[in-house]
């Protein structure tokens, strides 16, 4: 029996993240690879319509005592999201090789 379906919402920041990732790969690799990565990331996002609670807590936020956000990934990209009611808000989609502590502090905590 299927569980309840969640609505997935991309924040403006997450949409900009996807656009930036796509543009970067298209410029420095090729359009076919940027299409592939975008498709896989969108599949990861769409998979959150079922059981979004399965995602792990980002270690950078746990270190601050914050357990409001979860993550999933298409390596090396991390998708950081928050479940609120029947909605899943995608806040960050970023290359995990970046300084995630600074990015998450700035984007999620306004620091």
mmCIF file of C-alpha atoms in Angstrom, residues 21-73:
data_model
loop_
_atom_site.group_PDB
_atom_site.id
_atom_site.type_symbol
_atom_site.label_atom_id
_atom_site.label_comp_id
_atom_site.label_asym_id
_atom_site.label_seq_id
_atom_site.Cartn_x
_atom_site.Cartn_y
_atom_site.Cartn_z
ATOM 1 C CA UNK A 21 24.877 23.522 -12.506
ATOM 2 C CA UNK A 22 23.416 23.013 -15.986
ATOM 3 C CA UNK A 23 25.159 26.095 -17.420
ATOM 4 C CA UNK A 24 28.501 25.187 -15.841
ATOM 5 C CA UNK A 25 28.495 21.632 -17.220
ATOM 6 C CA UNK A 26 27.327 22.828 -20.651
ATOM 7 C CA UNK A 27 30.149 25.378 -20.787
ATOM 8 C CA UNK A 28 33.002 23.279 -19.419
ATOM 9 C CA UNK A 29 31.961 19.797 -20.588
ATOM 10 C CA UNK A 30 29.129 19.336 -23.078
ATOM 11 C CA UNK A 31 25.400 19.871 -23.437
ATOM 12 C CA UNK A 32 24.687 16.124 -23.434
ATOM 13 C CA UNK A 33 26.292 15.765 -20.001
ATOM 14 C CA UNK A 34 24.485 18.816 -18.653
ATOM 15 C CA UNK A 35 21.189 17.303 -19.887
ATOM 16 C CA UNK A 36 22.078 13.988 -18.209
ATOM 17 C CA UNK A 37 22.940 15.570 -14.847
ATOM 18 C CA UNK A 38 19.818 17.760 -14.917
ATOM 19 C CA UNK A 39 17.621 14.727 -15.666
ATOM 20 C CA UNK A 40 19.167 12.717 -12.803
ATOM 21 C CA UNK A 41 18.816 15.602 -10.346
ATOM 22 C CA UNK A 42 15.183 16.063 -11.313
ATOM 23 C CA UNK A 43 14.616 12.317 -10.788
ATOM 24 C CA UNK A 44 16.101 12.628 -7.282
ATOM 25 C CA UNK A 45 13.851 15.600 -6.576
ATOM 26 C CA UNK A 46 10.780 13.787 -7.915
ATOM 27 C CA UNK A 47 11.577 10.696 -5.818
ATOM 28 C CA UNK A 48 10.871 12.811 -2.730
ATOM 29 C CA UNK A 49 7.132 12.637 -3.445
ATOM 30 C CA UNK A 50 7.253 9.288 -1.611
ATOM 31 C CA UNK A 51 8.903 8.879 1.811
ATOM 32 C CA UNK A 52 10.935 12.102 1.994
ATOM 33 C CA UNK A 53 11.751 11.297 5.637
ATOM 34 C CA UNK A 54 14.221 8.674 4.408
ATOM 35 C CA UNK A 55 16.838 11.351 3.784
ATOM 36 C CA UNK A 56 19.726 11.819 6.189
ATOM 37 C CA UNK A 57 20.298 14.977 8.186
ATOM 38 C CA UNK A 58 23.101 17.133 6.734
ATOM 39 C CA UNK A 59 26.130 16.765 9.022
ATOM 40 C CA UNK A 60 26.858 20.493 8.814
ATOM 41 C CA UNK A 61 23.443 21.254 10.323
ATOM 42 C CA UNK A 62 23.522 18.459 12.904
ATOM 43 C CA UNK A 63 26.740 20.035 14.218
ATOM 44 C CA UNK A 64 24.623 23.134 14.933
ATOM 45 C CA UNK A 65 21.818 21.090 16.517
ATOM 46 C CA UNK A 66 19.478 21.637 13.551
ATOM 47 C CA UNK A 67 17.344 18.712 12.428
ATOM 48 C CA UNK A 68 14.788 20.551 10.304
ATOM 49 C CA UNK A 69 16.441 19.686 6.994
ATOM 50 C CA UNK A 70 17.280 16.445 5.239
ATOM 51 C CA UNK A 71 19.324 15.520 2.202
ATOM 52 C CA UNK A 72 19.561 13.105 -0.646
ATOM 53 C CA UNK A 73 22.081 12.995 -3.445
#
